[in-house]
Coordinates of C-alpha atoms in Angstrom, one line a residue:
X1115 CA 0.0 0.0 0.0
X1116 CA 1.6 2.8 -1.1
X1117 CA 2.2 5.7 2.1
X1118 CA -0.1 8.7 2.4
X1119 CA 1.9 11.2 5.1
X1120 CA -0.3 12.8 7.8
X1121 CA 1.7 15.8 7.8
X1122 CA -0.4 18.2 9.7
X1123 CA -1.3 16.8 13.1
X1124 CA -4.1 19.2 13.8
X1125 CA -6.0 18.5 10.8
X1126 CA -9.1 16.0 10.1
X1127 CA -8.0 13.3 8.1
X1128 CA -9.5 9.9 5.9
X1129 CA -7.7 7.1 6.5
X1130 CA -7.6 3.9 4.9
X1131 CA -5.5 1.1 6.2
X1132 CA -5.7 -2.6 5.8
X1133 CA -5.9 -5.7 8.1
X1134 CA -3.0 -8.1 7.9
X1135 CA -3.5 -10.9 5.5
X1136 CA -7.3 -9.4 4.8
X1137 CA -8.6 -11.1 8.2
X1138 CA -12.4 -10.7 8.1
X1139 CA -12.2 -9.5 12.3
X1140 CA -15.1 -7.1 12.1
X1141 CA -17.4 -10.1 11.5
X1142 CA -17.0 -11.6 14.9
X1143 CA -19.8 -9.7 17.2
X1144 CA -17.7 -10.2 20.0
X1145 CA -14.8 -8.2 18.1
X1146 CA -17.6 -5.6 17.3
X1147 CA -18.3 -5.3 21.0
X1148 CA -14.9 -5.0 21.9
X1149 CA -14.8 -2.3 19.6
X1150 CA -17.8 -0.3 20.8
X1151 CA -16.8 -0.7 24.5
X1152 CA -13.1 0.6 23.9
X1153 CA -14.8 3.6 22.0
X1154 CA -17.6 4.3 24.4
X1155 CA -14.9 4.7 27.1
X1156 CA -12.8 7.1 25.1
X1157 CA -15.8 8.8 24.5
X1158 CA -16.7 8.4 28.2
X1159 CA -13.9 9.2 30.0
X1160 CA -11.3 11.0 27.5
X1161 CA -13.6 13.6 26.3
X1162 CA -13.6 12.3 23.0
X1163 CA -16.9 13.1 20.5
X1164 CA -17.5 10.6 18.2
X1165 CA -15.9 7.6 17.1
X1166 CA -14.8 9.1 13.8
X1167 CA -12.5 11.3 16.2
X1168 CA -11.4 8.4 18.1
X1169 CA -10.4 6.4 15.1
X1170 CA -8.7 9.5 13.3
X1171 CA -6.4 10.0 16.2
X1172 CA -5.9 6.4 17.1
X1173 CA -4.9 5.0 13.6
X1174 CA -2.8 8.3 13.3
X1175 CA -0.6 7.3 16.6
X1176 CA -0.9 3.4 15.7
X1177 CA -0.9 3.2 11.7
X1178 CA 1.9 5.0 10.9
X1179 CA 5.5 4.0 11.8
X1180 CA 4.8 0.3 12.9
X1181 CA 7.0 -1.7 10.6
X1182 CA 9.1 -2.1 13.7
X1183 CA 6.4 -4.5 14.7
X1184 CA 6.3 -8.3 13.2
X1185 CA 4.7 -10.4 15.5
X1186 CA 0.9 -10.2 16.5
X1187 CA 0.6 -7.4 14.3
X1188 CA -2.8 -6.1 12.9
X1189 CA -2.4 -3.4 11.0
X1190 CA 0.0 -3.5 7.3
X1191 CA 2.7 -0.8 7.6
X1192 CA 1.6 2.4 5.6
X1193 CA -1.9 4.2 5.7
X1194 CA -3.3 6.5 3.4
X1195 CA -4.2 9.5 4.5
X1196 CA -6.5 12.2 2.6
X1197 CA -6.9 15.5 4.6
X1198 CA -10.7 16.5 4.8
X1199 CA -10.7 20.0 3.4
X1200 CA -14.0 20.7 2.4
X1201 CA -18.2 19.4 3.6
X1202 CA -18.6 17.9 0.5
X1203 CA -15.5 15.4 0.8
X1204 CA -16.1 14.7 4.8
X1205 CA -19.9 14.0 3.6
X1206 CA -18.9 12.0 0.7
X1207 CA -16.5 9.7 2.9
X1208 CA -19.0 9.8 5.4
X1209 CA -21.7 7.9 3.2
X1210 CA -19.2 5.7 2.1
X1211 CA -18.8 4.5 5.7
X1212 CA -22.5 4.2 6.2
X1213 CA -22.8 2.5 3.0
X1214 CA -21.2 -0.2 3.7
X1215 CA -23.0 -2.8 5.2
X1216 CA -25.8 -2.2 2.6
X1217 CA -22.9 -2.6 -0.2
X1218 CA -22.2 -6.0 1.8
X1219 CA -25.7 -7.2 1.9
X1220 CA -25.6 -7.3 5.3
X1221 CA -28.8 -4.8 6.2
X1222 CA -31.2 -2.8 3.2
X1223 CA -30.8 0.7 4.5
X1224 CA -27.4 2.0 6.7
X1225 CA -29.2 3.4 9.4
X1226 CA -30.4 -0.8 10.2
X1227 CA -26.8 -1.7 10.7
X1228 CA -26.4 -1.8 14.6
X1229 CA -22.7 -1.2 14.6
X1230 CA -22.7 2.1 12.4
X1231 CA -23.5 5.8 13.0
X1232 CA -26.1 6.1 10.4
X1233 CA -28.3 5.0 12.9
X1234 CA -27.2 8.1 14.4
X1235 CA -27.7 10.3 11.5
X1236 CA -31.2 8.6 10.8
X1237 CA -32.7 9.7 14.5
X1238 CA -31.7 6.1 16.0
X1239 CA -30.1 5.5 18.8
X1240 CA -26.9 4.1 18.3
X1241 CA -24.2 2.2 20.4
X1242 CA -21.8 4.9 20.6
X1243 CA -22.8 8.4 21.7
X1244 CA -21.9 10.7 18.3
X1245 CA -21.9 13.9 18.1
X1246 CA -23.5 14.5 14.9
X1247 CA -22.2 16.5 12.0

């Protein structure tokens, strides 16, 4: 994967990194949970506001510079960052995100998926607070 710098560490960035061999992790609930917990506590107790934020800043500390790392690793060294510069893109990649699980097959509409913030964005309660856009 070729290496997208994050070169301004106050900025809002789209990231897009990739699992180790492709491993299929975010099918396992109990992986999803484990996932929703750790980001409902940084939410919780770190004063973080959505999960977007908590994902930006935690794949920006534990994406980049890893190659260090070769046993029980999850990530594959490099990331590819896009800064958000403009509405249209955040809202764009935003809908992508949501889209997903109806892309999979897994639900009809985004906001059905129980593990996404379109739930959020559709009036729904959803597992993690967001604050919405």
């Amino acid at each position: 994967m070729r290496s997208f710098r994050v070169s301004d560490q106050h900025a809002v960035y789209f990231l897009t990194l990739a699992i180790v061999d492709w491993i299929d992790v975010f099918t396992r609930k109990e992986y999803k949970i484990e996932v929703v917990d750790s980001l409902s506590f940084c939410v919780e107790r770190k004063s973080i506001e959505s999960r977007a934020t908590w994902m930006l800043k935690a794949f920006r500390e534990k994406g980049a510079n890893q190659s260090r790392i070769t046993n029980y690793k999850f990530w594959i060294d490099g990331l590819h960052a896009i800064a958000i510069e403009s509405n249209h893109f955040f809202e764009q990649k935003m809908h992508y995100i949501h889209q997903n699980p109806v892309e999979a097959m897994i639900v009809e509409e985004a906001e059905e998926y129980l593990f996404s913030s379109a739930r959020d964005y559709a009036g729904k309660k959803g597992l993690v607070k967001v604050e919405l856009y």
